[in-house]
mmCIF file of C-alpha atoms and ligand atoms in Angstrom:
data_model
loop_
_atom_site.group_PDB
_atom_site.id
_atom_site.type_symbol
_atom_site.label_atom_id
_atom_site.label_comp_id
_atom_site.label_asym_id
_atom_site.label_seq_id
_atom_site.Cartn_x
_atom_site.Cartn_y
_atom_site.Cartn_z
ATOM 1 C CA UNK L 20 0.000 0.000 0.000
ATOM 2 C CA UNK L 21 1.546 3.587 -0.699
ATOM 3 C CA UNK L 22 -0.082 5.278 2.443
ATOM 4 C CA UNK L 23 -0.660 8.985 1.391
ATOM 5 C CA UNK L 24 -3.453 10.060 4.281
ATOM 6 C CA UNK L 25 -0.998 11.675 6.530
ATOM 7 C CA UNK L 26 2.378 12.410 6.879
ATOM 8 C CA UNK L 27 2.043 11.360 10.162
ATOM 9 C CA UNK L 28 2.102 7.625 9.191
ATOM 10 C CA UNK L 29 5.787 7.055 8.517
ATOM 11 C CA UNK L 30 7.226 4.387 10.367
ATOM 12 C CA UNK L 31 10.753 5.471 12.394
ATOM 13 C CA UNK L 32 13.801 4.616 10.545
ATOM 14 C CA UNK L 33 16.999 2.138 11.169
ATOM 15 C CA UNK L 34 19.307 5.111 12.146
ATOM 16 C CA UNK L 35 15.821 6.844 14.271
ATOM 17 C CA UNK L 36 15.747 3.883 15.943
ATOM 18 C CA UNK L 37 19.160 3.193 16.907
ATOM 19 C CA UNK L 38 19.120 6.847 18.141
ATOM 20 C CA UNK L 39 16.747 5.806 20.268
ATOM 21 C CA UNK L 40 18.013 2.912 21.874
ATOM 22 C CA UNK L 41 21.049 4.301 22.854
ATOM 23 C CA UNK L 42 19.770 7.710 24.240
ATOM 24 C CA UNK L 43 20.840 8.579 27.436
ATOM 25 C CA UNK L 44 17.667 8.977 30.143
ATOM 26 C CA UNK L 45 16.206 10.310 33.262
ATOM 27 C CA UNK L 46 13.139 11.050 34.628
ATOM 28 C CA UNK L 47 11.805 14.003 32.806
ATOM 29 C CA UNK L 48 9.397 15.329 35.946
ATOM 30 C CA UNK L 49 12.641 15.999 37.952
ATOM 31 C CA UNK L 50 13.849 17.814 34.531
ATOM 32 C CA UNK L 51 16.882 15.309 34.778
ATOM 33 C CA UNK L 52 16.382 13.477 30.989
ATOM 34 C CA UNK L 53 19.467 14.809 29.141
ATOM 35 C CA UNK L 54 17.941 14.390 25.650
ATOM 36 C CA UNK L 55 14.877 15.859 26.463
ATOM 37 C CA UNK L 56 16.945 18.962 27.950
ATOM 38 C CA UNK L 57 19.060 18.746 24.532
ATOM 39 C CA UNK L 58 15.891 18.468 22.369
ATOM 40 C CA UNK L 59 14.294 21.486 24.173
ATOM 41 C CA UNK L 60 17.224 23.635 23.764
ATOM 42 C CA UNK L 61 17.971 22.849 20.153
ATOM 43 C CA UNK L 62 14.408 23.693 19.017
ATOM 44 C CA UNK L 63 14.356 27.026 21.256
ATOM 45 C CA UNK L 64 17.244 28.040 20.086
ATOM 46 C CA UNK L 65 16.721 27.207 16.219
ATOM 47 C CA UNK L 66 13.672 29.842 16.670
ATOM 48 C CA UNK L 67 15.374 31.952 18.689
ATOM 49 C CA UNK L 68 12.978 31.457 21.856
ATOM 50 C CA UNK L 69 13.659 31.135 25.577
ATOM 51 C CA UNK L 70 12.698 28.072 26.092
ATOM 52 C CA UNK L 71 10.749 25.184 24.695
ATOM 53 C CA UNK L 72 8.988 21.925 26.435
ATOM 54 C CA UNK L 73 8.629 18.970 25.179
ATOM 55 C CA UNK L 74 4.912 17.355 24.885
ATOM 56 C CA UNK L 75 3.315 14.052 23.426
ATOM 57 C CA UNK L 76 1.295 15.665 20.821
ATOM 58 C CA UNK L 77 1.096 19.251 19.135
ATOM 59 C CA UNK L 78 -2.275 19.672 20.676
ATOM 60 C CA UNK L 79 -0.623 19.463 23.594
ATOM 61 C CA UNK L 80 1.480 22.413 23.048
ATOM 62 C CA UNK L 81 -1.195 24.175 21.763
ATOM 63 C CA UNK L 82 -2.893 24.206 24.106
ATOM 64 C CA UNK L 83 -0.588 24.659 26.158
ATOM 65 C CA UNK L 84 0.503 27.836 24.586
ATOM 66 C CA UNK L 85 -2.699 29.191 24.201
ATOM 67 C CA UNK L 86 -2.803 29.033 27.726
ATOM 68 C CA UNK L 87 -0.242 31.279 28.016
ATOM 69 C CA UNK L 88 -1.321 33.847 26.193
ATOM 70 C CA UNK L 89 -5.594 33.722 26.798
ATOM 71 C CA UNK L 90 -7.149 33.383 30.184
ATOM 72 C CA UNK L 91 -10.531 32.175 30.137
ATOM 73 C CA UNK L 92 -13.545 34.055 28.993
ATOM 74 C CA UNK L 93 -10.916 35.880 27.034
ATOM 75 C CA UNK L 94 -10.775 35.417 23.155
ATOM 76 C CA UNK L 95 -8.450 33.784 20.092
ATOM 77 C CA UNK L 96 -8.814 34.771 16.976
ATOM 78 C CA UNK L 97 -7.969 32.541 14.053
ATOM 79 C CA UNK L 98 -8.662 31.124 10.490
ATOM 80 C CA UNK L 99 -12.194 28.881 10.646
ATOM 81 C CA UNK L 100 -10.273 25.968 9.265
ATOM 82 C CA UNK L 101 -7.526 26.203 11.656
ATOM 83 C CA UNK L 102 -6.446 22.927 13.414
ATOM 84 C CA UNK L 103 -6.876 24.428 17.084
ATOM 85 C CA UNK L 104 -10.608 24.870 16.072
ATOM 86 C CA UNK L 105 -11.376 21.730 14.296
ATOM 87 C CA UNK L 106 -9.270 18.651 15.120
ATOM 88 C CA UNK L 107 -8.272 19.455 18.688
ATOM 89 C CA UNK L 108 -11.879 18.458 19.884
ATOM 90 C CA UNK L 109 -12.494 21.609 21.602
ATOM 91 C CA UNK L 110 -9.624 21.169 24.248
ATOM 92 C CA UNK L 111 -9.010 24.841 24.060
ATOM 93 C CA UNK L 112 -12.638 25.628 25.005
ATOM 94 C CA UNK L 113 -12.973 22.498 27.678
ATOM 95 C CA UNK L 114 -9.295 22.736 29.103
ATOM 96 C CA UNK L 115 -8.395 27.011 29.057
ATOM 97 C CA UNK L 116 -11.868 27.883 29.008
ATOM 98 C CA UNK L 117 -10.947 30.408 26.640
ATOM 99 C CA UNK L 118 -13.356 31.585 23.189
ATOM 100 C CA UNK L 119 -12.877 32.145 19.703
ATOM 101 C CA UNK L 120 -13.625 33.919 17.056
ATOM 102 C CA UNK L 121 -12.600 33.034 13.018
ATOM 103 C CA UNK L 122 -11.759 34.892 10.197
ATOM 104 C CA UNK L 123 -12.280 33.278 6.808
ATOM 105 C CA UNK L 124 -9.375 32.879 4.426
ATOM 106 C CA UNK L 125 -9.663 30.135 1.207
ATOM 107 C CA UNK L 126 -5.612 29.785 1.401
ATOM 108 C CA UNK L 127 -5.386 29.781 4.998
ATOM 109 C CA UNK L 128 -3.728 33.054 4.769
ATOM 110 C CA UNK L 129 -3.625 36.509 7.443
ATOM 111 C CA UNK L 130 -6.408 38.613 6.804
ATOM 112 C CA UNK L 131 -5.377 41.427 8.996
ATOM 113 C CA UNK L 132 -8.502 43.832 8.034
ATOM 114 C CA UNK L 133 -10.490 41.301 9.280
ATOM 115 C CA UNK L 134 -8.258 41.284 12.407
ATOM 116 C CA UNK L 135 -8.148 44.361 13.111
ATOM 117 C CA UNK L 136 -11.866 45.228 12.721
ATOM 118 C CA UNK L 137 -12.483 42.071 15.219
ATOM 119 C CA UNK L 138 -10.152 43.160 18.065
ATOM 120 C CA UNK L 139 -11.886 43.432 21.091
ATOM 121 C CA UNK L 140 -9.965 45.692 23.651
ATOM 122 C CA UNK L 141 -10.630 45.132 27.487
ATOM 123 C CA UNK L 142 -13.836 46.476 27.991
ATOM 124 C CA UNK L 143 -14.036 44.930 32.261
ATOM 125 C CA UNK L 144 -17.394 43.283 32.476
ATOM 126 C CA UNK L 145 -19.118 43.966 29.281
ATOM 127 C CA UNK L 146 -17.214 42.183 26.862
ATOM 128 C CA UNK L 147 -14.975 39.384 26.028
ATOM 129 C CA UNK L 148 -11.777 40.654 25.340
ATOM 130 C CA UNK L 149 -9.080 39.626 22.363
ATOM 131 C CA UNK L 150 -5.943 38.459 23.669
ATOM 132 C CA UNK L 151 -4.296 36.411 21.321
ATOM 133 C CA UNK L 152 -4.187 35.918 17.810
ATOM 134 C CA UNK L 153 -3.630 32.126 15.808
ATOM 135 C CA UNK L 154 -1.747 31.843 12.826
ATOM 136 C CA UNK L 155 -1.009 28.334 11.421
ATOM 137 C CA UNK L 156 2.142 27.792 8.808
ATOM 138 C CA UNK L 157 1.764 25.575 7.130
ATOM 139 C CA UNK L 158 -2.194 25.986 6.970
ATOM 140 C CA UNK L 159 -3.071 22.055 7.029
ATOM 141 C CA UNK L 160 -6.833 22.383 6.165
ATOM 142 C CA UNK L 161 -6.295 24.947 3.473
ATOM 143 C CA UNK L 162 -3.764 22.346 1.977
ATOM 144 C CA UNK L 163 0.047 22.890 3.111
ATOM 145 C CA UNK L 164 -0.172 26.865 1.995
ATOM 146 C CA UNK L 165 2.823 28.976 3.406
ATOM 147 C CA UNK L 166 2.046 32.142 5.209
ATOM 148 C CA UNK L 167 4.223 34.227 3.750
ATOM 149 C CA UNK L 168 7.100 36.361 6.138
ATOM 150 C CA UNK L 169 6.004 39.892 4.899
ATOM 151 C CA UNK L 170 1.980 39.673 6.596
ATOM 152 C CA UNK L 171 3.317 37.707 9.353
ATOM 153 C CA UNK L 172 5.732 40.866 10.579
ATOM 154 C CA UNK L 173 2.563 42.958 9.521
ATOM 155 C CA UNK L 174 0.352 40.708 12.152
ATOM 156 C CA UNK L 175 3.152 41.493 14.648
ATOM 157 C CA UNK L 176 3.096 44.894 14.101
ATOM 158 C CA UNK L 177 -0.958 45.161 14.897
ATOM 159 C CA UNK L 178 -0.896 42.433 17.454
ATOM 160 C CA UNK L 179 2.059 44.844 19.427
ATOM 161 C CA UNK L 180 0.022 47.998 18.720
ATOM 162 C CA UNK L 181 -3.095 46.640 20.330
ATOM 163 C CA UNK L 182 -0.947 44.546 22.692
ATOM 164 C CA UNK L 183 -2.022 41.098 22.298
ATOM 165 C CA UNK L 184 -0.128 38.069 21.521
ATOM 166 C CA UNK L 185 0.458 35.779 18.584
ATOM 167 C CA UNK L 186 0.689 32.378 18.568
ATOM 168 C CA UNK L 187 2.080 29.962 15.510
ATOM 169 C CA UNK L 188 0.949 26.407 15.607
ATOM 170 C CA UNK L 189 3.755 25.679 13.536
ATOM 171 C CA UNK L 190 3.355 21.968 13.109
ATOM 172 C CA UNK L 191 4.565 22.059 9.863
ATOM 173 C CA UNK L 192 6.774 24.944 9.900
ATOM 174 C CA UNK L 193 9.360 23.194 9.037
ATOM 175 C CA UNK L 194 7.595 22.304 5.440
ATOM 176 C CA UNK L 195 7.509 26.304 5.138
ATOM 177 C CA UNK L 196 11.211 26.856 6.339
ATOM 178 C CA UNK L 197 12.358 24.481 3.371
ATOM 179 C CA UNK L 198 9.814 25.603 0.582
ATOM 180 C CA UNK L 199 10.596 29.369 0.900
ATOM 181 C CA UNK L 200 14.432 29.252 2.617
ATOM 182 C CA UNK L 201 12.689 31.587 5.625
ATOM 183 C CA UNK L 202 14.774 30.973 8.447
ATOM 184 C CA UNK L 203 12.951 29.086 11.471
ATOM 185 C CA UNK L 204 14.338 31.726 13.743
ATOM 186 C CA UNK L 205 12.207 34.730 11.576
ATOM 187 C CA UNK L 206 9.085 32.855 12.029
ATOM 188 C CA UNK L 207 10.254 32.385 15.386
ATOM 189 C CA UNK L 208 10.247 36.356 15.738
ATOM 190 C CA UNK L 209 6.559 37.066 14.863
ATOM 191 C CA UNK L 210 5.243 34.990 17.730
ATOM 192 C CA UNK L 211 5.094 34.769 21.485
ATOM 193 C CA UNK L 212 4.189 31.186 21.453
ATOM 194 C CA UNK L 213 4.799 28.258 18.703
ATOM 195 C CA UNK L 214 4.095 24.537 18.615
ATOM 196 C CA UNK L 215 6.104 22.646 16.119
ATOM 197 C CA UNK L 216 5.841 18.725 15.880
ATOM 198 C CA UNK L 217 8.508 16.021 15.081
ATOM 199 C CA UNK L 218 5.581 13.136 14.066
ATOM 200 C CA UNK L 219 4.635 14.841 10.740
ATOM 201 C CA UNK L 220 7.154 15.439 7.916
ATOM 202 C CA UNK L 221 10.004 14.925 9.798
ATOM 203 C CA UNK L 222 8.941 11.249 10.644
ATOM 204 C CA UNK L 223 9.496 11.263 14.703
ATOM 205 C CA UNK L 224 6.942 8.344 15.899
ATOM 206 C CA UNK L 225 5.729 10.996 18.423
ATOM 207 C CA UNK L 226 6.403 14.180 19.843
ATOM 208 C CA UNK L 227 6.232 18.027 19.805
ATOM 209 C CA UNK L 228 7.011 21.453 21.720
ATOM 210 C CA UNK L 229 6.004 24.176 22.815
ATOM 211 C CA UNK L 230 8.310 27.202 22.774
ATOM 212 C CA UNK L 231 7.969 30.851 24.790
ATOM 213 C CA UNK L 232 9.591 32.743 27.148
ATOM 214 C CA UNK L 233 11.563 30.986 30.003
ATOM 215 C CA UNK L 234 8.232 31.971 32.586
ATOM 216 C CA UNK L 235 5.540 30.401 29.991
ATOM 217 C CA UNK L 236 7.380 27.386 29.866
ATOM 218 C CA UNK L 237 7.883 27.305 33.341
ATOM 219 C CA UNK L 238 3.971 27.526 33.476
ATOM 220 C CA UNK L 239 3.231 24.747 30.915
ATOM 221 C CA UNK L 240 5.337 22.705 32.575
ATOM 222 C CA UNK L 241 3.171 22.863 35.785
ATOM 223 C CA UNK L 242 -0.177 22.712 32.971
ATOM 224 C CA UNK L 243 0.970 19.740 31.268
ATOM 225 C CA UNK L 244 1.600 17.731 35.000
ATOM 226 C CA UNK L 245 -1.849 18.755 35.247
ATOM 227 C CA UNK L 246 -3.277 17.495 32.018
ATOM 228 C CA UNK L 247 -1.518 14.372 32.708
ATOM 229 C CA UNK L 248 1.545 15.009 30.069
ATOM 230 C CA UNK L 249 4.398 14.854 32.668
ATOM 231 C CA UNK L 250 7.033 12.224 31.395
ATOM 232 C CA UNK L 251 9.584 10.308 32.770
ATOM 233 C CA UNK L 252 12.103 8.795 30.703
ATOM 234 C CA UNK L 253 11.079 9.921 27.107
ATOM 235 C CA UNK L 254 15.190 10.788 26.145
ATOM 236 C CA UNK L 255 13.936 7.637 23.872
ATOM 237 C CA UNK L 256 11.483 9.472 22.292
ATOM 238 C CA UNK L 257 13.229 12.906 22.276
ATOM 239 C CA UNK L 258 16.442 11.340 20.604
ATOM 240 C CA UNK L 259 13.993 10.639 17.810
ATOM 241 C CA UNK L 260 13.074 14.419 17.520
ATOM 242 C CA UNK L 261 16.807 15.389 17.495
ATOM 243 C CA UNK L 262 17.818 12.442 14.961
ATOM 244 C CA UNK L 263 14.353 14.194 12.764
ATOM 245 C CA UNK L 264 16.431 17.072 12.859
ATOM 246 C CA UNK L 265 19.688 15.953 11.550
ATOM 247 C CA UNK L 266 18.773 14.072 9.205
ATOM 248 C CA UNK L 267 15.107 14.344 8.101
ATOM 249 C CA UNK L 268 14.499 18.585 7.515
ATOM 250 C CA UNK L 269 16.325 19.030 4.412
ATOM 251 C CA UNK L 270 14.828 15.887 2.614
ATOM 252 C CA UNK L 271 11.337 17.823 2.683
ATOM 253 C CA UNK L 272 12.476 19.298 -0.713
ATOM 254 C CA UNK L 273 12.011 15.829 -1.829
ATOM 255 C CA UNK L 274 8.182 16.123 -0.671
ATOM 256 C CA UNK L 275 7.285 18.829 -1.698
ATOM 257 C CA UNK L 276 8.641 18.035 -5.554
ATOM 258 C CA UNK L 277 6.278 14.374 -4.831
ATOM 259 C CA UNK L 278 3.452 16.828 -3.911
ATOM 260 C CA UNK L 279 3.427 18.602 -7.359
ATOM 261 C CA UNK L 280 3.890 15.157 -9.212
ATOM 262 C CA UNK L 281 0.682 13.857 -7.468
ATOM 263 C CA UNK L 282 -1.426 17.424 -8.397
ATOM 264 C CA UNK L 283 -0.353 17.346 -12.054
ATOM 265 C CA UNK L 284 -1.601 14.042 -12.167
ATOM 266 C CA UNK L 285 -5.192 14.847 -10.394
ATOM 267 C CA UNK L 286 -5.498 18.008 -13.086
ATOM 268 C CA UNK L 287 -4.475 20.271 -10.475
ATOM 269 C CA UNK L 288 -2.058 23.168 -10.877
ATOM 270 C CA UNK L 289 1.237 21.947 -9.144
ATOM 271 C CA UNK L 290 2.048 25.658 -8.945
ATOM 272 C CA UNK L 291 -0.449 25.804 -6.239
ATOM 273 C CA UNK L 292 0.852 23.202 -4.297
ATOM 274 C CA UNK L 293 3.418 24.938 -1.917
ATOM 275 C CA UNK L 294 4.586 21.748 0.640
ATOM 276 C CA UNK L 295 3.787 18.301 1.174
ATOM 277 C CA UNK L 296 -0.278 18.486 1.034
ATOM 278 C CA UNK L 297 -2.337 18.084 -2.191
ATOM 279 C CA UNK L 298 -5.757 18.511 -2.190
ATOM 280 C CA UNK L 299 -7.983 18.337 -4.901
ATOM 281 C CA UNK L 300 -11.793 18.531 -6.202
ATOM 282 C CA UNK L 301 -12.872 15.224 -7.402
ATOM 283 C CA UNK L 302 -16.643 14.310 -8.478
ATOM 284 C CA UNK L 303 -17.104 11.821 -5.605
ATOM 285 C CA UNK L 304 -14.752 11.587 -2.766
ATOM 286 C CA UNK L 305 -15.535 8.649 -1.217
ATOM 287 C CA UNK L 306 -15.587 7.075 -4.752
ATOM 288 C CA UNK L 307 -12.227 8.293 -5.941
ATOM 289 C CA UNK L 308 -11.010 7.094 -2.153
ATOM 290 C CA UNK L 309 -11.914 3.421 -2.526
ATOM 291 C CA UNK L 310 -11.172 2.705 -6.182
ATOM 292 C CA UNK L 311 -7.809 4.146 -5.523
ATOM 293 C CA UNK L 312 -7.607 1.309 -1.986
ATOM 294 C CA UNK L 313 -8.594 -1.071 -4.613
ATOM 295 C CA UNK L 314 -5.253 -0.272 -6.574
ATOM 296 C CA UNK L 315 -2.734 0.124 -3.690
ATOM 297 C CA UNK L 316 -3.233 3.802 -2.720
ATOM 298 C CA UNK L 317 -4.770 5.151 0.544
ATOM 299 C CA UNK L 318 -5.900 9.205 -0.019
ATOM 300 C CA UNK L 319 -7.976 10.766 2.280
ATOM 301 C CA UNK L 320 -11.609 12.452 1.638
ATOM 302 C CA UNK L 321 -11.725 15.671 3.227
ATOM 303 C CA UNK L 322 -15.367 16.558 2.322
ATOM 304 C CA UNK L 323 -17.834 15.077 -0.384
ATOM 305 C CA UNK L 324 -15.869 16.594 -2.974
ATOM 306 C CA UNK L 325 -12.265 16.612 -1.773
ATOM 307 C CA UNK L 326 -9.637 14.444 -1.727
ATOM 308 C CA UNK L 327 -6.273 15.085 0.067
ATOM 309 C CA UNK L 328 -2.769 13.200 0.058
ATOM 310 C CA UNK L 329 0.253 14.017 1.603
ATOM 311 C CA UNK L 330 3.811 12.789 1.020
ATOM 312 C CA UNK L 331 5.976 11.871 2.936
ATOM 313 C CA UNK L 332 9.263 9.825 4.138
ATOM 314 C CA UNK L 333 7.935 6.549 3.784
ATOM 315 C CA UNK L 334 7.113 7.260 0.307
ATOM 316 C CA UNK L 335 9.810 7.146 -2.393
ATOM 317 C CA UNK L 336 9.793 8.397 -6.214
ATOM 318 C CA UNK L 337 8.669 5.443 -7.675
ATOM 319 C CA UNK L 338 5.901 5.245 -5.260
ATOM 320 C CA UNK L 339 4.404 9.143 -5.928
ATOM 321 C CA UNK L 340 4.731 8.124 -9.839
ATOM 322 C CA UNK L 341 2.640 4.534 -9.400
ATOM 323 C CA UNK L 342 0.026 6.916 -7.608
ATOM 324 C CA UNK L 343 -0.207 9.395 -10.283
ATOM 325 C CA UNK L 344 -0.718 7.051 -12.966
ATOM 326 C CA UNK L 345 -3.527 5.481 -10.621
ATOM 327 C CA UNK L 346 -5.008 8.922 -9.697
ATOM 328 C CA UNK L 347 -4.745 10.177 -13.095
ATOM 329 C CA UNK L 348 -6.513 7.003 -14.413
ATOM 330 C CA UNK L 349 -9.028 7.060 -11.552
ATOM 331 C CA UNK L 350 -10.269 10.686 -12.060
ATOM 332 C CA UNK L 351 -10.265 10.232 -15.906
ATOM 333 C CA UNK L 352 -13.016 8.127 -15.513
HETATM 334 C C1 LIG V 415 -1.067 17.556 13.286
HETATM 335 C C2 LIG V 415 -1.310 18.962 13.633
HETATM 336 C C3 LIG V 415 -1.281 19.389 14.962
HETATM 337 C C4 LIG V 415 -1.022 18.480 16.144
HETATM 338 O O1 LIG V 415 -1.639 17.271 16.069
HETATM 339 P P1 LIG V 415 -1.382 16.075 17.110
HETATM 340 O O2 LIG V 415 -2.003 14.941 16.405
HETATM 341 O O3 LIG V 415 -2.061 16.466 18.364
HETATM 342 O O4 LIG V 415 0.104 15.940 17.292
HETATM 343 C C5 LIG V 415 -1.479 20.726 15.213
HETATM 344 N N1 LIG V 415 -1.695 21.591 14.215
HETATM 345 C C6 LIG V 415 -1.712 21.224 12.923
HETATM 346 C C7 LIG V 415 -1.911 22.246 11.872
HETATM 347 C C8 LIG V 415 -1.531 19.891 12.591
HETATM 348 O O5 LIG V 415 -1.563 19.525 11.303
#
């Protein structure tokens, strides 16, 4: 089967699993796991942050961060496909107690008028008050679109004007470091808060962090004991975050070049396909979804009428080009 539903299904490698074996543990709650320490550092410093923590799962660390930065009954403001809205199962809401409101973008992308006319200012008792803005880069729902550098400084600009905080769920920013050559630590620079995962492109069997100021990550550490997230020895799993980042960050090219193989084939514009998610308008989702099982390929329907694949490390060349010629044949009819 050539498994393109998620780049979150890659299996870890010979060398990401040697890495782990040998890692050197502790017990993470007493902050005495050495590769946990040396995974935390690394990935603050690459974005040029205090301090990072390390968490089982990006929603986690968004949540987490979103913590930080919005106290309940206070507001987020974000894109209405954004991943903190609809696949984290309302933990913002349930856990933080904090609300939302969405601004509607087809790519994903800022839309700072809309920002700026929804900004609530602290008003006491009669109204909920905007404290933090969400920006996600790579925009997942949207499929894989960067946000580009230029409206993210813009966002900082408003969001320090008003004085409220941004927050990047970055689980893919990685995918938008290597597409565009932006370094991680100027994405770094527009936010307060990130979360950036090691399970998705770069093929870590688990893992993520949140990154902020030394205090916030003092906090989430205390938050994440609560939520049940305090780890003991996970160097094992950390070493496979750090080995991601040796060896796995610059091979996204590779997926991203798969990514505009697979949209040429499904009569898409590969132009228009920025990173490592494709996803296209097909006359019957569910359709298209099973006669592709039936000829090795798992794709994902993301609505009646859409079909999304990613690529990823566990799928070579010769893989992405047996898919096309099935998708291709597929949606000819
Ligand atoms: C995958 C993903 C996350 C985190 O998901 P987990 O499954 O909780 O690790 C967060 N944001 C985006 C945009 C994602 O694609």
């Amino acid at each position: 089967m050539i498994d393109l539903r998620s780049d979150t299904v890659t299996r870890p490698t010979e060398g990401m699993r040697r890495a782990m074996a040998e890692a050197e543990v502790g017990d993470d709650v007493y902050g005495e796991d050495p590769t946990v320490e040396d995974l935390q550092e690394r990935v603050a410093g690459l974005f040029g942050f205090e301090a990072a923590l390390f968490t089982p799962t990006g929603s986690m660390a968004n949540v987490l961060a979103l913590a930080a930065l919005v106290g309940p009954g206070q507001e987020v403001l974000c894109e209405s496909r954004a991943h903190i809205l609809r696949a984290e199962l309302g933990a913002h809401g349930a856990l933080t107690g904090l609300t939302s409101r969405t601004w509607t973008n087809a790519d994903g992308q800022v839309d700072l008028d809309a920002i700026r006319e929804m900004h609530a200012p602290d008003m006491g008792p009669f109204f909920v008050r905007t404290t933090a803005i969400s920006v996600e880069n790579t925009h997942n729902f949207a499929g894989g679109t960067v946000l580009p550098l230029d409206d993210l400084q813009e966002l900082r600009a408003h969001a320090d004007a008003v004085g409220c905080g941004v927050h990047m769920d970055g689980a893919r920013i990685w995918n938008a470091h290597v597409a565009t050559g932006t370094p991680l630590a100027s994405y770094g620079a527009v936010a307060d808060t990130m979360a950036v995962c090691f399970s998705k492109g770069l093929g870590a069997p688990i893992g993520s962090a949140m990154l902020g100021s030394a205090e916030q990550i003092a906090e989430a550490r205390v938050r994440r004991k609560r939520m049940g997230g305090g780890m003991r020895q996970v160097g094992v799993l950390a070493a496979a975050g750090l080995y991601a980042l040796d060896h796995h960050l610059e091979r996204l090219a590779e997926d991203h070049e798969h990514a505009r193989i697979l949209a040429g084939a499904c009569g898409a514009d590969p132009d228009l396909t920025e990173t490592n998610i494709v996803v296209v308008e097909v006359p019957d989702a569910p359709a298209t979804v099973s006669a592709a099982r039936d000829q090795g390929v798992l794709v994902g329907a993301v609505g009646p009428t859409r079909v999304r694949m990613l690529t990823h490390l566990d799928v070579d060349r010769a893989d992405v080009e047996q898919a096309a010629v099935v998708l291709a044949k597929i949606l000819a009819g």
